[in-house]
Short mmCIF file of C-alpha atoms in Angstrom, two decimals:
data_model
loop_
_atom_site.label_atom_id
_atom_site.label_comp_id
_atom_site.label_asym_id
_atom_site.label_seq_id
_atom_site.Cartn_x
_atom_site.Cartn_y
_atom_site.Cartn_z
CA UNK A 965 29.86 11.15 20.59
CA UNK A 966 32.24 11.03 17.65
CA UNK A 967 29.51 11.62 15.10
CA UNK A 968 30.95 13.13 11.96
CA UNK A 969 30.57 16.86 11.81
CA UNK A 970 28.66 17.95 8.75
CA UNK A 971 28.30 14.29 7.74
CA UNK A 972 27.90 13.38 4.12
CA UNK A 973 24.45 14.13 2.77
CA UNK A 974 24.69 14.05 -0.98
CA UNK A 975 22.46 13.35 -3.90
CA UNK A 976 23.06 10.42 -6.21
CA UNK A 977 21.38 11.21 -9.50
CA UNK A 978 20.78 8.14 -11.60
CA UNK A 979 21.27 8.23 -15.36
CA UNK A 980 24.09 10.75 -15.01
CA UNK A 981 27.58 9.38 -15.45
CA UNK A 982 30.26 11.31 -13.55
CA UNK A 983 33.91 10.36 -13.87
CA UNK A 984 35.85 10.74 -10.62
CA UNK A 985 39.24 12.35 -11.13
CA UNK A 986 39.99 12.91 -7.45
CA UNK A 987 40.76 16.33 -6.10
CA UNK A 988 38.79 18.44 -3.64
CA UNK A 989 35.05 17.83 -3.74
CA UNK A 990 34.03 20.17 -0.90
CA UNK A 991 35.51 23.12 0.98
CA UNK A 992 34.29 21.62 4.26
CA UNK A 993 36.99 20.98 6.88
CA UNK A 994 36.15 18.80 9.84
CA UNK A 995 36.50 20.36 13.27
CA UNK A 996 38.99 18.86 15.70
CA UNK A 997 36.57 19.10 18.61
CA UNK A 998 34.30 16.16 19.38
CA UNK A 999 30.64 16.63 18.47
CA UNK A 1000 28.29 17.59 21.31
CA UNK A 1001 24.85 16.05 21.63
CA UNK A 1002 21.81 18.29 21.71
CA UNK A 1003 20.09 18.34 25.13
CA UNK A 1004 16.77 16.56 25.45
CA UNK A 1005 14.90 19.84 25.79
CA UNK A 1006 16.03 20.97 22.30
CA UNK A 1007 13.22 22.01 19.99
CA UNK A 1008 14.12 19.30 17.46
CA UNK A 1009 13.17 16.69 20.08
CA UNK A 1010 9.82 18.29 20.91
CA UNK A 1011 6.96 15.90 21.65
CA UNK A 1012 3.94 16.67 19.44
CA UNK A 1013 0.98 18.13 21.34
CA UNK A 1014 -2.23 16.27 22.00
CA UNK A 1015 -3.32 13.17 23.87
CA UNK A 1016 -1.54 10.06 22.57
CA UNK A 1017 -0.22 12.02 19.59
CA UNK A 1018 1.81 9.84 17.21
CA UNK A 1019 5.51 10.62 17.29
CA UNK A 1020 8.70 9.35 15.64
CA UNK A 1021 6.79 8.83 12.39
CA UNK A 1022 8.92 7.29 9.67
CA UNK A 1023 8.47 5.48 6.37
CA UNK A 1024 10.48 3.11 4.24
CA UNK A 1025 9.84 1.10 1.10
CA UNK A 1026 7.46 -1.73 1.88
CA UNK A 1027 8.00 -4.17 -0.97
CA UNK A 1028 10.48 -5.13 -3.67
CA UNK A 1029 9.35 -2.77 -6.42
CA UNK A 1030 8.28 0.49 -4.77
CA UNK A 1031 4.50 0.09 -4.70
CA UNK A 1032 4.24 -0.25 -0.93
CA UNK A 1033 5.27 1.83 2.06
CA UNK A 1034 5.83 0.79 5.67
CA UNK A 1035 4.55 3.51 8.01
CA UNK A 1036 5.85 3.36 11.59
CA UNK A 1037 5.20 5.52 14.63
CA UNK A 1038 5.06 5.48 18.43
CA UNK A 1039 2.27 6.33 20.87
CA UNK A 1040 2.95 6.73 24.57
CA UNK A 1041 -0.28 7.29 26.52
CA UNK A 1042 -2.07 4.16 25.35
CA UNK A 1043 -1.79 1.74 22.42
CA UNK A 1044 -4.33 3.54 20.29
CA UNK A 1045 -5.03 2.53 16.72
CA UNK A 1046 -2.53 0.92 14.33
CA UNK A 1047 -4.64 2.01 11.37
CA UNK A 1048 -3.42 4.34 8.66
CA UNK A 1049 -5.84 6.39 6.58
CA UNK A 1050 -4.47 7.31 3.15
CA UNK A 1051 -5.53 8.77 -0.18
CA UNK A 1052 -3.93 10.01 -3.38
CA UNK A 1053 -3.60 13.69 -4.15
CA UNK A 1054 -6.15 13.55 -6.96
CA UNK A 1055 -8.71 11.36 -5.24
CA UNK A 1056 -11.36 11.89 -2.58
CA UNK A 1057 -11.50 8.18 -1.83
CA UNK A 1058 -9.86 7.50 1.52
CA UNK A 1059 -8.77 4.01 2.48
CA UNK A 1060 -7.79 2.53 5.82
CA UNK A 1061 -5.27 -0.24 6.41
CA UNK A 1062 -4.60 -1.99 9.71
CA UNK A 1063 -1.11 -2.65 11.04
CA UNK A 1064 0.42 -4.25 14.10
CA UNK A 1065 1.86 -3.09 17.39
CA UNK A 1066 4.98 -4.12 19.30
CA UNK A 1067 6.73 -3.10 22.51
CA UNK A 1068 10.01 -4.06 24.14
CA UNK A 1069 11.98 -3.66 27.34
CA UNK A 1070 15.66 -2.79 27.55
CA UNK A 1071 17.17 -2.89 31.04
CA UNK A 1072 15.09 -0.35 33.01
CA UNK A 1073 13.44 1.18 29.93
CA UNK A 1074 10.01 0.25 28.56
CA UNK A 1075 9.21 1.39 25.05
CA UNK A 1076 6.11 3.17 23.92
CA UNK A 1077 3.64 1.41 21.66
CA UNK A 1078 5.40 0.96 18.32
CA UNK A 1079 3.13 0.67 15.28
CA UNK A 1080 4.04 -0.72 11.87
CA UNK A 1081 1.52 -0.60 9.03
CA UNK A 1082 2.14 -1.41 5.38
CA UNK A 1083 0.25 0.41 2.63
CA UNK A 1084 0.20 -1.75 -0.51
CA UNK A 1085 -0.85 -1.55 -4.16
CA UNK A 1086 0.08 2.10 -4.56
CA UNK A 1087 0.34 3.78 -7.94
CA UNK A 1088 3.74 4.84 -9.20
CA UNK A 1089 4.77 8.48 -9.31
CA UNK A 1090 1.84 9.62 -7.16
CA UNK A 1091 1.58 11.85 -4.13
CA UNK A 1092 -0.28 10.30 -1.22
CA UNK A 1093 -1.44 11.80 2.05
CA UNK A 1094 -1.67 9.65 5.15
CA UNK A 1095 -2.92 10.04 8.71
CA UNK A 1096 -1.95 8.21 11.89
CA UNK A 1097 -3.33 8.44 15.41
CA UNK A 1098 -6.90 7.74 14.38
CA UNK A 1099 -9.29 8.01 17.32
CA UNK A 1100 -7.05 10.29 19.37
CA UNK A 1101 -4.75 13.03 18.14
CA UNK A 1102 -4.50 12.59 14.38
CA UNK A 1103 -1.44 13.78 12.47
CA UNK A 1104 -1.18 14.05 8.68
CA UNK A 1105 1.87 13.56 6.44
CA UNK A 1106 2.51 12.80 2.77
CA UNK A 1107 4.93 10.96 0.47
CA UNK A 1108 5.50 10.52 -3.25
CA UNK A 1109 5.88 7.05 -4.74
CA UNK A 1110 8.77 6.45 -7.15
CA UNK A 1111 8.36 6.24 -10.91
CA UNK A 1112 7.82 2.84 -12.45
CA UNK A 1113 10.97 0.75 -12.59
CA UNK A 1114 12.80 1.13 -15.86
CA UNK A 1115 16.20 1.79 -17.45
CA UNK A 1116 15.62 5.45 -18.33
CA UNK A 1117 14.12 6.68 -15.08
CA UNK A 1118 15.99 9.57 -13.41
CA UNK A 1119 15.88 9.58 -9.62
CA UNK A 1120 17.76 11.38 -6.86
CA UNK A 1121 18.91 9.62 -3.71
CA UNK A 1122 20.31 11.29 -0.65
CA UNK A 1123 23.06 9.56 1.27
CA UNK A 1124 23.41 9.84 5.04
CA UNK A 1125 25.14 7.72 7.66
CA UNK A 1126 26.36 7.84 11.25
CA UNK A 1127 23.93 10.64 11.98
CA UNK A 1128 23.44 10.66 15.74
CA UNK A 1129 21.82 13.60 17.49
CA UNK A 1130 24.51 16.18 17.98
CA UNK A 1131 24.39 19.83 16.99
CA UNK A 1132 26.32 18.80 13.88
CA UNK A 1133 23.72 16.12 13.18
CA UNK A 1134 21.11 18.86 12.99
CA UNK A 1135 23.29 20.76 10.53
CA UNK A 1136 23.65 17.63 8.42
CA UNK A 1137 19.92 16.99 8.22
CA UNK A 1138 19.24 20.65 7.46
CA UNK A 1139 21.88 20.56 4.74
CA UNK A 1140 20.11 17.62 3.13
CA UNK A 1141 16.68 19.21 3.41
CA UNK A 1142 17.86 22.49 1.88
CA UNK A 1143 19.81 20.93 -0.96
CA UNK A 1144 18.39 22.41 -4.19
CA UNK A 1145 18.55 19.01 -5.91
CA UNK A 1146 15.93 17.71 -3.48
CA UNK A 1147 16.64 14.09 -2.70
CA UNK A 1148 13.64 11.81 -3.09
CA UNK A 1149 14.78 8.91 -0.91
CA UNK A 1150 17.61 8.57 1.61
CA UNK A 1151 20.04 5.68 1.52
CA UNK A 1152 21.02 5.39 5.18
CA UNK A 1153 24.25 3.47 5.72
CA UNK A 1154 23.93 2.71 9.41
CA UNK A 1155 24.45 4.14 12.92
CA UNK A 1156 21.22 5.89 13.80
CA UNK A 1157 20.75 7.20 17.32
CA UNK A 1158 24.01 6.42 19.16
CA UNK A 1159 21.90 5.64 22.22
CA UNK A 1160 24.47 3.00 23.12
CA UNK A 1161 26.94 5.77 23.96
CA UNK A 1162 24.83 6.63 27.01
CA UNK A 1163 24.83 4.82 30.36
CA UNK A 1164 22.85 1.58 30.10
CA UNK A 1165 22.25 2.29 26.40
CA UNK A 1166 19.65 4.87 27.40
CA UNK A 1167 16.78 4.11 25.03
CA UNK A 1168 15.24 7.51 25.64
CA UNK A 1169 17.81 8.57 23.06
CA UNK A 1170 16.16 6.24 20.54
CA UNK A 1171 12.94 8.17 21.12
CA UNK A 1172 14.60 11.57 20.77
CA UNK A 1173 16.33 10.49 17.55
CA UNK A 1174 13.00 9.34 16.11
CA UNK A 1175 11.45 12.73 16.81
CA UNK A 1176 14.52 14.53 15.44
CA UNK A 1177 14.49 12.76 12.07
CA UNK A 1178 10.70 12.76 11.64
CA UNK A 1179 10.81 16.05 9.76
CA UNK A 1180 12.37 14.20 6.82
CA UNK A 1181 11.66 10.49 7.17
CA UNK A 1182 7.91 10.96 7.65
CA UNK A 1183 7.77 12.42 4.13
CA UNK A 1184 10.22 10.29 2.16
CA UNK A 1185 11.53 6.75 2.61
CA UNK A 1186 14.84 6.14 4.30
CA UNK A 1187 16.37 2.82 3.27
CA UNK A 1188 17.87 1.33 6.42
CA UNK A 1189 21.24 -0.35 6.93
CA UNK A 1190 22.28 -1.61 10.37
CA UNK A 1191 25.54 -0.28 11.85
CA UNK A 1192 27.58 -1.17 14.90
CA UNK A 1193 25.69 1.33 17.07
CA UNK A 1194 22.51 -0.64 16.41
CA UNK A 1195 23.89 -3.84 17.98
CA UNK A 1196 23.06 -2.82 21.57
CA UNK A 1197 24.62 -5.98 23.02
CA UNK A 1198 25.11 -5.33 26.73
CA UNK A 1199 25.38 -8.53 28.78
CA UNK A 1200 26.63 -6.52 31.77
CA UNK A 1201 23.06 -5.22 32.20
CA UNK A 1202 21.39 -8.43 31.07
CA UNK A 1203 20.80 -7.42 27.44
CA UNK A 1204 22.03 -10.31 25.31
CA UNK A 1205 19.78 -10.03 22.24
CA UNK A 1206 21.62 -7.98 19.60
CA UNK A 1207 19.78 -5.25 17.68
CA UNK A 1208 16.73 -5.34 19.97
CA UNK A 1209 15.77 -1.62 19.85
CA UNK A 1210 16.58 -1.30 16.13
CA UNK A 1211 14.55 -4.32 15.02
CA UNK A 1212 11.53 -3.31 17.08
CA UNK A 1213 11.55 0.26 15.80
CA UNK A 1214 12.70 0.01 12.17
CA UNK A 1215 11.10 -2.53 9.88
CA UNK A 1216 12.26 -3.29 6.34
CA UNK A 1217 10.74 -5.42 3.53
CA UNK A 1218 13.36 -8.16 3.72
CA UNK A 1219 11.00 -11.04 2.96
CA UNK A 1220 10.13 -9.48 -0.41
CA UNK A 1221 13.64 -10.34 -1.64
CA UNK A 1222 13.58 -13.82 -0.08
CA UNK A 1223 15.91 -12.78 2.72
CA UNK A 1224 15.57 -14.52 6.06
CA UNK A 1225 16.78 -11.52 8.07
CA UNK A 1226 16.06 -7.77 8.19
CA UNK A 1227 19.79 -7.05 8.14
CA UNK A 1228 20.30 -7.99 4.50
CA UNK A 1229 17.76 -7.47 1.73
CA UNK A 1230 17.22 -5.75 -1.61
CA UNK A 1231 14.79 -3.37 -3.24
CA UNK A 1232 14.28 -1.90 -6.69
CA UNK A 1233 13.56 1.80 -7.02
CA UNK A 1234 13.40 3.74 -10.29
CA UNK A 1235 16.41 2.53 -12.32
CA UNK A 1236 18.34 1.11 -9.36
CA UNK A 1237 18.64 -2.32 -7.82
CA UNK A 1238 19.79 -1.71 -4.24
CA UNK A 1239 21.35 -4.41 -2.09
CA UNK A 1240 21.72 -3.86 1.66
CA UNK A 1241 24.35 -5.97 3.43
CA UNK A 1242 25.05 -6.57 7.11
CA UNK A 1243 28.56 -5.89 8.34
CA UNK A 1244 27.72 -7.27 11.79
CA UNK A 1245 25.94 -10.48 10.89
CA UNK A 1246 27.72 -13.65 9.81
CA UNK A 1247 28.80 -13.42 6.18
CA UNK A 1248 31.22 -16.31 5.74
CA UNK A 1249 30.71 -19.19 3.38
CA UNK A 1250 27.57 -21.25 4.08
CA UNK A 1251 25.98 -18.54 6.26
CA UNK A 1252 22.46 -17.30 5.48
CA UNK A 1253 23.72 -13.91 4.28
CA UNK A 1254 26.29 -15.54 1.99
CA UNK A 1255 23.73 -17.90 0.50
CA UNK A 1256 21.24 -15.10 -0.01
CA UNK A 1257 23.72 -12.80 -1.77
CA UNK A 1258 24.93 -15.68 -3.94
CA UNK A 1259 21.36 -16.05 -5.25
CA UNK A 1260 20.53 -12.34 -5.29
CA UNK A 1261 23.27 -11.00 -7.54
CA UNK A 1262 22.31 -13.13 -10.58
CA UNK A 1263 18.76 -11.76 -10.31
CA UNK A 1264 19.84 -8.23 -11.23
CA UNK A 1265 18.33 -7.35 -14.60
CA UNK A 1266 20.37 -4.56 -16.18
CA UNK A 1267 17.79 -3.95 -18.88
CA UNK A 1268 15.36 -3.08 -16.09
CA UNK A 1269 17.64 -1.59 -13.41
CA UNK A 1270 20.97 -0.58 -14.97
CA UNK A 1271 22.27 0.75 -11.64
CA UNK A 1272 23.44 -1.81 -9.09
CA UNK A 1273 24.10 -0.14 -5.72
CA UNK A 1274 25.30 -1.83 -2.54
CA UNK A 1275 24.90 -0.39 0.95
CA UNK A 1276 26.87 -1.54 3.99
CA UNK A 1277 28.17 0.03 7.15
CA UNK A 1278 31.82 -0.93 7.45
CA UNK A 1279 33.82 0.12 4.37
CA UNK A 1280 36.09 -2.26 2.53
CA UNK A 1281 38.52 0.49 1.54
CA UNK A 1282 39.61 3.14 4.01
CA UNK A 1283 42.81 5.13 4.41
CA UNK A 1284 41.73 6.71 7.70
CA UNK A 1285 43.43 5.37 10.84
CA UNK A 1286 40.13 4.78 12.62
CA UNK A 1287 38.33 1.51 11.79
CA UNK A 1288 41.16 0.70 9.39
CA UNK A 1289 40.60 -2.62 7.57
CA UNK A 1290 37.63 -3.63 9.71
CA UNK A 1291 35.78 -4.55 6.54
CA UNK A 1292 38.64 -6.57 5.08
CA UNK A 1293 37.28 -10.05 5.73
CA UNK A 1294 33.95 -9.20 4.10
CA UNK A 1295 35.83 -7.70 1.17
CA UNK A 1296 37.75 -10.93 0.70
CA UNK A 1297 34.51 -12.90 0.71
CA UNK A 1298 32.38 -10.73 -1.57
CA UNK A 1299 34.52 -8.49 -3.76
CA UNK A 1300 34.99 -11.16 -6.46
CA UNK A 1301 31.20 -11.31 -6.78
CA UNK A 1302 30.98 -7.52 -6.96
CA UNK A 1303 33.47 -7.58 -9.81
CA UNK A 1304 31.75 -10.46 -11.57
CA UNK A 1305 28.32 -8.82 -11.44
CA UNK A 1306 29.68 -5.32 -12.10
CA UNK A 1307 28.41 -3.49 -9.04
CA UNK A 1308 28.36 0.21 -9.95
CA UNK A 1309 28.90 1.81 -6.56
CA UNK A 1310 29.21 0.84 -2.90
CA UNK A 1311 28.20 3.24 -0.13
CA UNK A 1312 29.43 2.72 3.43
CA UNK A 1313 29.59 4.67 6.67
CA UNK A 1314 31.41 3.93 9.95
CA UNK A 1315 34.49 6.04 9.24
CA UNK A 1316 33.69 9.64 10.07
CA UNK A 1317 35.61 11.10 7.17
CA UNK A 1318 34.60 11.32 3.53
CA UNK A 1319 36.58 9.34 0.99
CA UNK A 1320 35.82 8.08 -2.48
CA UNK A 1321 37.79 5.78 -4.70
CA UNK A 1322 38.56 5.98 -8.36
CA UNK A 1323 37.65 2.84 -10.26
CA UNK A 1324 38.63 0.08 -7.89
CA UNK A 1325 40.72 -2.91 -8.79
CA UNK A 1326 41.37 -6.19 -7.12
CA UNK A 1327 44.93 -7.35 -6.69
CA UNK A 1328 45.36 -7.79 -10.43
CA UNK A 1329 46.09 -5.22 -13.09
CA UNK A 1330 42.58 -5.24 -14.52
CA UNK A 1331 40.82 -1.92 -13.89
CA UNK A 1332 37.19 -2.15 -12.88
CA UNK A 1333 34.27 0.29 -12.93
CA UNK A 1334 33.49 -0.29 -9.27
CA UNK A 1335 33.60 2.66 -6.90
CA UNK A 1336 33.47 2.82 -3.12
CA UNK A 1337 32.31 5.80 -1.08
CA UNK A 1338 32.45 6.15 2.69
#
């Protein structure tokens, strides 16, 4: 599958300034052998018991400022309810919010019933419990909302990309879960299931990936970025709508930041302003993504969110021979803006090898405090 073995899963701790001096950052050495996918009967893909039991439960931030959560899940026996019951840890008052349901077809595959429900008006820094599957098999999960946005708000992000569903993918997710620093939210930089590596883009592998990652993403938000393995463009089997499985399964709050597309958007969380960009949507001058980013960057308020983080899939800087310079045209378009608005760090995936830059510079002699990690 080519998924990176022991892929990067690190914590980014805001309000801690670390100077990168190069050198070895990990004793990990990548194996030469190609990663092997876990078989569908692996325990990590187990279907939860019970009639119409919700599966593939996942959450992400549901608004601009961290006071809403999008809860998504799949039912397979019948549509069932799109309601979510939720309550705070210190309250007996339970509320119910209604969502919506979608399905899709991809070649000879028909999806289950995909539910998306947004819980709004949450309190900051509060643990909430929530239940899905009301009326049939009910399952309960929980999450913790972020602290109120502000300049002196510590927060720990995990960083994962190009995960897939290989044996090494399982090691990666376990590594993140067991990290003593305990990430609070994952910044996911694209390439989720790798279902497109299977004949006819076998969408059963989208279902198995959703069940595999549920153990983390049902309890903390993963902030989604689309990668090349989400495109799923396959005209040879009649599938000509790009990103069809991804956009049906994974919703993001793009409208909250005045974006016109789920592939580029922004959120604020703790002391960070996070911008998600689309490597595989048009980004040239006059395009919707270009116009949106041109308006978005001046909105960053450093007195409120001193950290400006950008997520994308294809890196702009890469010394590896695979995918070399694939992000160059986007770099040419947007790097001057990143310099002008003093982006603190850029996280990318795509290249299955870890690299980080020292302070980047454009093709002048002026050193800049802009770092790129892939």
